[in-house]
mmCIF file of C-alpha atoms in Angstrom:
data_model
loop_
_atom_site.group_PDB
_atom_site.id
_atom_site.type_symbol
_atom_site.label_atom_id
_atom_site.label_comp_id
_atom_site.label_asym_id
_atom_site.label_seq_id
_atom_site.Cartn_x
_atom_site.Cartn_y
_atom_site.Cartn_z
ATOM 1 C CA MET W 23 186.262 188.220 -25.490
ATOM 2 C CA SER W 24 185.931 190.470 -28.509
ATOM 3 C CA GLY W 25 185.327 189.776 -32.169
ATOM 4 C CA GLN W 26 182.776 190.337 -34.900
ATOM 5 C CA ALA W 27 180.433 193.189 -34.059
ATOM 6 C CA PHE W 28 176.727 192.647 -33.695
ATOM 7 C CA GLU W 29 174.426 194.335 -36.203
ATOM 8 C CA PRO W 30 170.775 194.253 -35.123
ATOM 9 C CA LYS W 31 169.481 194.590 -38.730
ATOM 10 C CA ASN W 32 165.703 195.131 -38.550
ATOM 11 C CA MET W 33 165.324 193.195 -35.293
ATOM 12 C CA ILE W 34 162.984 194.729 -32.716
ATOM 13 C CA PHE W 35 164.270 195.073 -29.154
ATOM 14 C CA ARG W 36 162.249 195.291 -25.949
ATOM 15 C CA GLN W 37 163.016 195.859 -22.301
ATOM 16 C CA LEU W 38 162.970 192.605 -20.359
ATOM 17 C CA GLY W 39 160.119 193.393 -18.012
ATOM 18 C CA ASN W 40 161.026 195.881 -15.311
ATOM 19 C CA THR W 41 164.779 195.797 -16.052
ATOM 20 C CA GLY W 42 167.208 197.762 -18.177
ATOM 21 C CA LEU W 43 168.132 194.691 -20.258
ATOM 22 C CA ARG W 44 167.180 195.049 -23.925
ATOM 23 C CA VAL W 45 166.368 191.754 -25.605
ATOM 24 C CA PRO W 46 165.547 190.910 -29.242
ATOM 25 C CA VAL W 47 161.933 189.830 -29.796
ATOM 26 C CA PHE W 48 163.348 186.589 -31.220
ATOM 27 C CA SER W 49 166.005 184.543 -29.445
ATOM 28 C CA TYR W 50 167.478 181.115 -30.181
ATOM 29 C CA GLY W 51 167.108 178.146 -27.823
ATOM 30 C CA GLY W 52 168.674 174.720 -27.390
ATOM 31 C CA TRP W 53 165.672 172.691 -26.193
ATOM 32 C CA LEU W 54 165.491 169.490 -28.301
ATOM 33 C CA THR W 55 167.911 171.067 -30.783
ATOM 34 C CA VAL W 56 171.460 171.930 -29.738
ATOM 35 C CA GLY W 57 173.348 169.018 -28.195
ATOM 36 C CA TYR W 58 170.913 166.387 -29.416
ATOM 37 C CA ASP W 59 171.037 165.676 -33.162
ATOM 38 C CA GLN W 60 172.583 169.105 -33.753
ATOM 39 C CA LYS W 61 176.251 168.899 -32.828
ATOM 40 C CA GLY W 62 179.455 170.246 -34.316
ATOM 41 C CA ASP W 63 179.496 172.514 -37.362
ATOM 42 C CA ILE W 64 175.706 172.691 -37.702
ATOM 43 C CA VAL W 65 175.453 174.375 -34.293
ATOM 44 C CA LYS W 66 177.907 177.027 -35.394
ATOM 45 C CA GLU W 67 175.913 177.539 -38.582
ATOM 46 C CA LEU W 68 172.645 177.823 -36.651
ATOM 47 C CA MET W 69 173.978 180.322 -34.126
ATOM 48 C CA GLN W 70 175.808 182.370 -36.766
ATOM 49 C CA THR W 71 172.645 182.516 -38.879
ATOM 50 C CA ALA W 72 170.714 183.739 -35.861
ATOM 51 C CA PHE W 73 173.394 186.319 -35.046
ATOM 52 C CA ASP W 74 173.437 187.566 -38.640
ATOM 53 C CA ALA W 75 169.640 187.917 -38.524
ATOM 54 C CA GLY W 76 169.840 190.221 -35.518
ATOM 55 C CA ILE W 77 169.322 187.551 -32.841
ATOM 56 C CA ASN W 78 171.896 187.968 -30.088
ATOM 57 C CA MET W 79 170.152 186.049 -27.290
ATOM 58 C CA PHE W 80 170.820 182.336 -26.733
ATOM 59 C CA ASP W 81 168.966 180.123 -24.248
ATOM 60 C CA SER W 82 169.965 176.779 -22.782
ATOM 61 C CA ALA W 83 169.614 174.737 -19.572
ATOM 62 C CA GLU W 84 171.686 172.342 -17.496
ATOM 63 C CA ALA W 85 169.224 169.566 -18.354
ATOM 64 C CA TYR W 86 169.164 170.016 -22.138
ATOM 65 C CA ALA W 87 170.878 166.972 -23.684
ATOM 66 C CA SER W 88 172.349 166.247 -20.233
ATOM 67 C CA GLY W 89 174.524 169.351 -20.368
ATOM 68 C CA GLU W 90 175.625 168.913 -23.985
ATOM 69 C CA SER W 91 173.471 171.844 -25.133
ATOM 70 C CA GLU W 92 175.510 174.183 -22.955
ATOM 71 C CA VAL W 93 178.751 172.545 -24.088
ATOM 72 C CA GLU W 94 177.895 173.050 -27.761
ATOM 73 C CA MET W 95 176.681 176.619 -27.330
ATOM 74 C CA GLY W 96 179.697 177.522 -25.226
ATOM 75 C CA ARG W 97 182.076 176.075 -27.780
ATOM 76 C CA VAL W 98 180.467 178.035 -30.612
ATOM 77 C CA ILE W 99 180.460 181.297 -28.650
ATOM 78 C CA LYS W 100 184.181 180.857 -28.041
ATOM 79 C CA GLU W 101 184.988 179.826 -31.615
ATOM 80 C CA LEU W 102 183.017 182.681 -33.176
ATOM 81 C CA ASN W 103 184.754 185.095 -30.816
ATOM 82 C CA TRP W 104 181.730 187.325 -30.356
ATOM 83 C CA ASN W 105 182.026 190.389 -28.174
ATOM 84 C CA ARG W 106 180.568 189.210 -24.857
ATOM 85 C CA SER W 107 178.751 192.504 -24.329
ATOM 86 C CA ASP W 108 176.976 191.994 -27.671
ATOM 87 C CA ILE W 109 175.303 188.715 -26.709
ATOM 88 C CA ILE W 110 172.806 187.619 -24.074
ATOM 89 C CA VAL W 111 173.231 184.088 -22.714
ATOM 90 C CA THR W 112 170.695 182.419 -20.453
ATOM 91 C CA THR W 113 170.505 179.047 -18.766
ATOM 92 C CA LYS W 114 168.252 177.231 -16.325
ATOM 93 C CA ILE W 115 168.841 175.324 -13.089
ATOM 94 C CA PHE W 116 166.669 172.646 -11.488
ATOM 95 C CA PHE W 117 166.794 169.187 -13.100
ATOM 96 C CA GLY W 118 170.522 168.526 -12.810
ATOM 97 C CA VAL W 119 172.544 166.775 -15.494
ATOM 98 C CA GLY W 120 171.519 163.252 -16.422
ATOM 99 C CA ARG W 121 171.152 162.137 -12.817
ATOM 100 C CA LYS W 122 168.328 160.165 -11.260
ATOM 101 C CA GLU W 123 168.985 161.223 -7.674
ATOM 102 C CA ARG W 124 166.466 163.594 -6.176
ATOM 103 C CA HIS W 125 168.601 164.984 -3.384
ATOM 104 C CA ASN W 126 171.252 167.682 -3.774
ATOM 105 C CA THR W 127 171.959 167.210 -7.476
ATOM 106 C CA ARG W 128 168.688 168.849 -8.499
ATOM 107 C CA GLY W 129 166.064 171.262 -7.215
ATOM 108 C CA LEU W 130 166.289 174.818 -5.913
ATOM 109 C CA SER W 131 168.278 174.446 -2.709
ATOM 110 C CA ARG W 132 171.040 176.991 -2.220
ATOM 111 C CA LYS W 133 173.503 174.138 -2.748
ATOM 112 C CA HIS W 134 172.203 173.076 -6.160
ATOM 113 C CA ILE W 135 171.507 176.604 -7.411
ATOM 114 C CA VAL W 136 175.097 177.682 -6.710
ATOM 115 C CA GLU W 137 176.822 174.434 -7.703
ATOM 116 C CA GLY W 138 174.511 173.968 -10.687
ATOM 117 C CA LEU W 139 175.290 177.365 -12.165
ATOM 118 C CA ASN W 140 179.004 176.954 -11.499
ATOM 119 C CA ASP W 141 178.883 173.724 -13.525
ATOM 120 C CA SER W 142 176.844 175.414 -16.273
ATOM 121 C CA LEU W 143 179.411 178.202 -16.557
ATOM 122 C CA LYS W 144 182.168 175.620 -16.996
ATOM 123 C CA ARG W 145 180.245 173.946 -19.804
ATOM 124 C CA LEU W 146 179.481 177.307 -21.413
ATOM 125 C CA GLN W 147 183.091 178.464 -20.944
ATOM 126 C CA LEU W 148 181.779 181.768 -19.608
ATOM 127 C CA ASP W 149 182.388 183.821 -16.478
ATOM 128 C CA TYR W 150 178.708 184.715 -16.145
ATOM 129 C CA VAL W 151 175.292 184.351 -17.751
ATOM 130 C CA ASP W 152 172.974 187.274 -18.291
ATOM 131 C CA ILE W 153 169.937 185.482 -16.849
ATOM 132 C CA VAL W 154 169.691 182.291 -14.816
ATOM 133 C CA PHE W 155 166.214 180.763 -14.564
ATOM 134 C CA ALA W 156 164.721 178.475 -11.944
ATOM 135 C CA HIS W 157 163.633 175.804 -14.423
ATOM 136 C CA ARG W 158 160.690 174.711 -12.245
ATOM 137 C CA PRO W 159 159.353 175.680 -8.813
ATOM 138 C CA ASP W 160 160.558 173.599 -5.871
ATOM 139 C CA PRO W 161 157.958 173.364 -3.093
ATOM 140 C CA THR W 162 160.391 171.329 -0.964
ATOM 141 C CA VAL W 163 162.651 174.357 -0.468
ATOM 142 C CA PRO W 164 161.686 177.511 1.483
ATOM 143 C CA MET W 165 161.131 180.333 -1.006
ATOM 144 C CA GLU W 166 163.395 182.620 0.995
ATOM 145 C CA GLU W 167 166.316 180.201 0.537
ATOM 146 C CA THR W 168 165.764 180.184 -3.219
ATOM 147 C CA VAL W 169 165.533 183.985 -3.419
ATOM 148 C CA ARG W 170 168.694 184.388 -1.335
ATOM 149 C CA ALA W 171 170.590 181.820 -3.448
ATOM 150 C CA PHE W 172 169.827 183.572 -6.743
ATOM 151 C CA ASN W 173 170.818 186.889 -5.199
ATOM 152 C CA TYR W 174 174.106 185.303 -4.100
ATOM 153 C CA LEU W 175 174.797 184.464 -7.753
ATOM 154 C CA ILE W 176 174.014 188.044 -8.782
ATOM 155 C CA ASP W 177 176.083 189.549 -5.972
ATOM 156 C CA ASN W 178 179.045 187.371 -6.970
ATOM 157 C CA GLY W 179 178.910 188.265 -10.655
ATOM 158 C CA LYS W 180 177.733 184.850 -11.849
ATOM 159 C CA ALA W 181 174.490 186.289 -13.329
ATOM 160 C CA PHE W 182 172.962 189.716 -13.902
ATOM 161 C CA TYR W 183 169.324 188.684 -13.461
ATOM 162 C CA TRP W 184 167.306 185.675 -12.397
ATOM 163 C CA GLY W 185 163.962 184.397 -13.564
ATOM 164 C CA THR W 186 161.395 181.632 -13.318
ATOM 165 C CA SER W 187 160.096 178.953 -15.676
ATOM 166 C CA GLU W 188 156.673 177.320 -15.393
ATOM 167 C CA TRP W 189 156.084 178.816 -11.954
ATOM 168 C CA SER W 190 152.564 179.702 -10.865
ATOM 169 C CA ALA W 191 151.643 183.374 -10.659
ATOM 170 C CA MET W 192 151.317 183.051 -6.885
ATOM 171 C CA GLN W 193 154.797 181.533 -6.546
ATOM 172 C CA ILE W 194 156.251 184.361 -8.621
ATOM 173 C CA GLN W 195 154.416 186.919 -6.503
ATOM 174 C CA GLN W 196 155.686 185.251 -3.325
ATOM 175 C CA ALA W 197 159.262 185.511 -4.609
ATOM 176 C CA HIS W 198 158.749 189.212 -5.359
ATOM 177 C CA GLU W 199 157.332 189.897 -1.904
ATOM 178 C CA ILE W 200 160.195 188.084 -0.162
ATOM 179 C CA ALA W 201 162.759 189.924 -2.291
ATOM 180 C CA ARG W 202 161.185 193.280 -1.387
ATOM 181 C CA ARG W 203 161.147 192.399 2.300
ATOM 182 C CA LEU W 204 164.822 191.416 2.182
ATOM 183 C CA ASN W 205 165.772 194.366 -0.050
ATOM 184 C CA MET W 206 166.958 191.876 -2.652
ATOM 185 C CA VAL W 207 166.494 191.399 -6.384
ATOM 186 C CA GLY W 208 163.299 189.620 -7.376
ATOM 187 C CA PRO W 209 162.848 187.507 -10.511
ATOM 188 C CA ALA W 210 162.827 189.509 -13.760
ATOM 189 C CA ALA W 211 161.017 187.193 -16.167
ATOM 190 C CA GLU W 212 159.040 183.986 -16.576
ATOM 191 C CA GLN W 213 159.807 181.405 -19.277
ATOM 192 C CA PRO W 214 156.419 179.858 -20.133
ATOM 193 C CA HIS W 215 154.894 178.000 -23.046
ATOM 194 C CA TYR W 216 152.826 180.398 -25.162
ATOM 195 C CA SER W 217 151.326 179.968 -28.618
ATOM 196 C CA MET W 218 148.082 180.315 -30.558
ATOM 197 C CA PHE W 219 147.012 176.950 -29.138
ATOM 198 C CA HIS W 220 148.442 177.353 -25.637
ATOM 199 C CA ARG W 221 147.014 180.547 -24.142
ATOM 200 C CA GLU W 222 145.235 179.937 -20.840
ATOM 201 C CA ARG W 223 148.062 180.369 -18.373
ATOM 202 C CA PHE W 224 149.855 183.166 -20.194
ATOM 203 C CA GLU W 225 146.803 185.309 -20.900
ATOM 204 C CA ASN W 226 144.850 184.546 -17.761
ATOM 205 C CA GLU W 227 146.838 183.412 -14.735
ATOM 206 C CA TYR W 228 149.852 185.616 -15.533
ATOM 207 C CA GLU W 229 147.825 188.672 -16.576
ATOM 208 C CA PRO W 230 148.288 190.499 -13.218
ATOM 209 C CA LEU W 231 152.061 189.987 -13.534
ATOM 210 C CA TRP W 232 152.194 191.683 -16.929
ATOM 211 C CA ARG W 233 149.822 194.431 -15.838
ATOM 212 C CA TYR W 234 150.982 195.296 -12.319
ATOM 213 C CA GLU W 235 154.523 193.944 -11.971
ATOM 214 C CA ASN W 236 155.684 194.653 -15.542
ATOM 215 C CA TYR W 237 157.098 191.138 -15.431
ATOM 216 C CA GLY W 238 159.061 189.988 -18.483
ATOM 217 C CA SER W 239 158.827 186.718 -20.391
ATOM 218 C CA THR W 240 160.922 184.543 -22.683
ATOM 219 C CA ILE W 241 158.281 182.314 -24.257
ATOM 220 C CA TRP W 242 159.044 178.830 -25.585
ATOM 221 C CA SER W 243 157.423 176.602 -28.234
ATOM 222 C CA PRO W 244 155.582 179.460 -30.011
ATOM 223 C CA LEU W 245 155.026 177.073 -32.942
ATOM 224 C CA ASP W 246 153.875 174.180 -30.733
ATOM 225 C CA SER W 247 156.789 171.993 -31.844
ATOM 226 C CA GLY W 248 155.953 172.633 -35.493
ATOM 227 C CA LEU W 249 152.178 172.146 -35.408
ATOM 228 C CA LEU W 250 151.693 175.848 -36.204
ATOM 229 C CA THR W 251 153.966 175.693 -39.247
ATOM 230 C CA GLY W 252 151.481 173.574 -41.166
ATOM 231 C CA LYS W 253 153.969 170.751 -41.682
ATOM 232 C CA TYR W 254 151.658 168.263 -39.943
ATOM 233 C CA ASN W 255 148.552 169.157 -41.945
ATOM 234 C CA ASN W 256 148.787 165.887 -43.878
ATOM 235 C CA GLY W 257 150.471 163.589 -41.391
ATOM 236 C CA ILE W 258 153.948 163.375 -39.856
ATOM 237 C CA PRO W 259 156.720 164.027 -42.408
ATOM 238 C CA GLU W 260 160.063 162.264 -42.114
ATOM 239 C CA GLY W 261 162.721 164.357 -40.417
ATOM 240 C CA SER W 262 160.190 166.430 -38.460
ATOM 241 C CA ARG W 263 160.345 166.852 -34.680
ATOM 242 C CA TYR W 264 157.336 164.581 -34.191
ATOM 243 C CA HIS W 265 159.063 161.966 -36.373
ATOM 244 C CA SER W 266 162.421 162.059 -34.566
ATOM 245 C CA ASN W 267 160.640 162.230 -31.167
ATOM 246 C CA LEU W 268 163.813 162.586 -29.093
ATOM 247 C CA ASN W 269 163.640 160.447 -25.952
ATOM 248 C CA GLY W 270 159.868 160.255 -26.324
ATOM 249 C CA ALA W 271 159.528 164.011 -25.797
ATOM 250 C CA MET W 272 156.823 164.235 -28.468
ATOM 251 C CA ASP W 273 154.779 161.181 -27.443
ATOM 252 C CA GLU W 274 151.843 163.232 -26.215
ATOM 253 C CA ASN W 275 152.001 165.555 -29.224
ATOM 254 C CA VAL W 276 151.939 162.651 -31.691
ATOM 255 C CA LYS W 277 149.019 161.051 -29.871
ATOM 256 C CA HIS W 278 147.164 164.373 -29.751
ATOM 257 C CA LEU W 279 147.594 164.892 -33.499
ATOM 258 C CA THR W 280 145.198 162.068 -34.351
ATOM 259 C CA SER W 281 142.645 162.940 -31.673
ATOM 260 C CA PRO W 282 139.442 164.875 -32.508
ATOM 261 C CA GLU W 283 140.901 167.955 -30.813
ATOM 262 C CA GLY W 284 144.140 167.592 -32.774
ATOM 263 C CA LYS W 285 142.291 167.248 -36.062
ATOM 264 C CA ALA W 286 140.280 170.379 -35.231
ATOM 265 C CA LYS W 287 143.530 172.265 -34.679
ATOM 266 C CA ILE W 288 144.814 171.143 -38.076
ATOM 267 C CA GLU W 289 141.694 172.588 -39.708
ATOM 268 C CA LYS W 290 142.352 175.880 -37.935
ATOM 269 C CA VAL W 291 145.957 175.847 -39.141
ATOM 270 C CA LYS W 292 144.706 175.421 -42.714
ATOM 271 C CA GLU W 293 142.429 178.465 -42.346
ATOM 272 C CA LEU W 294 145.209 180.504 -40.757
ATOM 273 C CA THR W 295 147.593 179.494 -43.541
ATOM 274 C CA ALA W 296 145.235 180.992 -46.110
ATOM 275 C CA LEU W 297 145.116 184.219 -44.081
ATOM 276 C CA ALA W 298 148.920 184.292 -43.795
ATOM 277 C CA GLU W 299 149.274 183.942 -47.550
ATOM 278 C CA LYS W 300 146.873 186.867 -48.080
ATOM 279 C CA LEU W 301 149.211 188.930 -45.899
ATOM 280 C CA GLY W 302 152.203 187.861 -47.974
ATOM 281 C CA GLY W 303 153.678 185.500 -45.411
ATOM 282 C CA SER W 304 153.697 181.910 -44.206
ATOM 283 C CA MET W 305 151.824 180.151 -41.414
ATOM 284 C CA THR W 306 155.073 180.129 -39.458
ATOM 285 C CA SER W 307 155.577 183.884 -39.715
ATOM 286 C CA LEU W 308 151.943 184.540 -38.805
ATOM 287 C CA ALA W 309 152.081 182.349 -35.689
ATOM 288 C CA LEU W 310 155.297 183.965 -34.500
ATOM 289 C CA ALA W 311 154.190 187.528 -35.238
ATOM 290 C CA TRP W 312 150.932 186.890 -33.373
ATOM 291 C CA THR W 313 152.784 186.120 -30.123
ATOM 292 C CA LEU W 314 154.600 189.455 -30.298
ATOM 293 C CA HIS W 315 151.329 191.357 -30.012
ATOM 294 C CA HIS W 316 150.878 190.356 -26.373
ATOM 295 C CA LYS W 317 152.257 192.997 -24.031
ATOM 296 C CA GLY W 318 153.744 190.319 -21.770
ATOM 297 C CA VAL W 319 156.062 188.862 -24.436
ATOM 298 C CA SER W 320 159.627 190.159 -24.170
ATOM 299 C CA THR W 321 161.269 187.597 -26.443
ATOM 300 C CA CYS W 322 160.085 184.546 -28.348
ATOM 301 C CA ILE W 323 162.506 181.592 -28.312
ATOM 302 C CA LEU W 324 163.026 179.894 -31.678
ATOM 303 C CA GLY W 325 163.935 176.209 -31.743
ATOM 304 C CA ALA W 326 165.092 175.833 -35.330
ATOM 305 C CA THR W 327 167.086 172.753 -36.329
ATOM 306 C CA LYS W 328 168.121 174.129 -39.727
ATOM 307 C CA PRO W 329 169.626 177.538 -40.593
ATOM 308 C CA GLU W 330 166.990 178.148 -43.263
ATOM 309 C CA GLN W 331 164.295 177.790 -40.597
ATOM 310 C CA ILE W 332 165.799 180.701 -38.685
ATOM 311 C CA THR W 333 165.821 182.786 -41.850
ATOM 312 C CA GLU W 334 162.154 181.910 -42.384
ATOM 313 C CA ASN W 335 161.257 182.579 -38.747
ATOM 314 C CA VAL W 336 162.550 186.145 -38.707
ATOM 315 C CA LYS W 337 160.337 186.968 -41.684
ATOM 316 C CA ALA W 338 157.659 187.282 -39.013
ATOM 317 C CA LEU W 339 159.034 190.797 -38.496
ATOM 318 C CA ASP W 340 157.595 191.676 -41.917
ATOM 319 C CA ILE W 341 154.159 190.289 -40.999
ATOM 320 C CA TYR W 342 154.070 191.819 -37.516
ATOM 321 C CA PRO W 343 153.078 195.382 -38.590
ATOM 322 C CA LYS W 344 150.353 193.931 -40.836
ATOM 323 C CA LEU W 345 148.492 192.470 -37.868
ATOM 324 C CA THR W 346 145.963 195.269 -37.594
ATOM 325 C CA PRO W 347 143.029 195.099 -35.170
ATOM 326 C CA ASP W 348 140.864 193.738 -37.999
ATOM 327 C CA VAL W 349 143.385 191.010 -38.852
ATOM 328 C CA LEU W 350 143.801 190.087 -35.194
ATOM 329 C CA ALA W 351 140.021 189.856 -34.878
ATOM 330 C CA GLU W 352 139.946 187.512 -37.880
ATOM 331 C CA ILE W 353 142.633 185.350 -36.285
ATOM 332 C CA GLU W 354 140.685 185.309 -33.028
ATOM 333 C CA LYS W 355 137.573 184.159 -34.841
ATOM 334 C CA ILE W 356 139.452 181.260 -36.449
ATOM 335 C CA LEU W 357 141.167 180.225 -33.224
ATOM 336 C CA ASP W 358 138.009 180.518 -31.126
ATOM 337 C CA ASN W 359 139.983 179.766 -27.961
ATOM 338 C CA LYS W 360 140.380 183.087 -26.163
ATOM 339 C CA PRO W 361 140.654 182.362 -22.419
ATOM 340 C CA THR W 362 137.819 183.532 -20.200
ATOM 341 C CA PRO W 363 139.266 186.044 -17.703
ATOM 342 C CA THR W 364 139.358 184.913 -14.091
ATOM 343 C CA ALA W 365 140.720 186.720 -11.053
ATOM 344 C CA THR W 366 143.798 184.903 -9.723
ATOM 345 C CA PHE W 367 145.041 187.738 -7.583
ATOM 346 C CA GLY W 368 144.654 191.479 -7.830
ATOM 347 C CA ARG W 369 145.210 194.868 -6.309
ATOM 348 C CA ARG W 370 144.002 195.761 -2.861
ATOM 349 C CA ALA W 371 141.818 198.825 -3.057
ATOM 350 C CA ASP W 372 143.485 200.410 -0.036
ATOM 351 C CA ASP W 373 147.187 200.214 -0.909
ATOM 352 C CA GLY W 374 147.483 199.347 -4.605
ATOM 353 C CA GLN W 375 149.569 196.265 -3.872
ATOM 354 C CA LEU W 376 149.060 192.799 -5.273
ATOM 355 C CA SER W 377 147.360 190.438 -2.865
#
């Protein structure tokens, strides 16, 4: 596959954790976007807009739109004829595709990991993905089986790296320890929720992973499904994600919006919006740029449903260098939600290893 060359523009690239893979700080994802209401030409427009903005990383999952997200992304990649070495494609395995069974059609058994990715590759029309994530932990499967299965995919050229999504820090550490014992490849990155309003796990529980393991991350919902754009400051506008509420995915968010805690968040968004405007940007660009300041963030997944949203999102690169220590302190004062550090696991004094 070869075609139009990739031009990174002013995009910033980072190493994905402790690997040699260089990823853009913004990537484009298909959760609640591609394969749902966004099908056909609009998907091509969205992905081309991202590509033109310097975003060459695209994230999906077998479960997104019951496989249709992968189908749509795969079709566009083929139609746009991008050079395969210029793009990074990721997917996730765990939930299966539109099935209710809880046996071998989902989970992290060797059977589903291998068969699941084979099916994903067919939908994507690709020979391999760059990263395959375990979409959730599976306590019903021995960790060693899961580690061996992902290494099988790597050894057979189906993926270059594997990662985790919404795993606990201890589960991730267990996978690393097993991989070291077996002389295998451990997970390279976690895909967690991280935003101004969702900080506890990322900044607290995962802190030893960023600090000692140099673990990477591909964060999702950095705008909290639009709450941090300011669009919900005066209710739920028609056409918004809360309004469309695909398959009830936003039920809890909508309910939270009218709660005392939700109303308090809206007031914070209004204060942050004023600060963003002083910096010459929007609330959206401020919220996105803020996530990039954490050392654990490798790439921030954008979930835009319109091309112009992608164009707006990447303007965060202009705000990012303006987030000086004083500005960050002002943001912290408005948010007033910095997690209190707790020790989840740490180094042993005698050998320097995580325990």
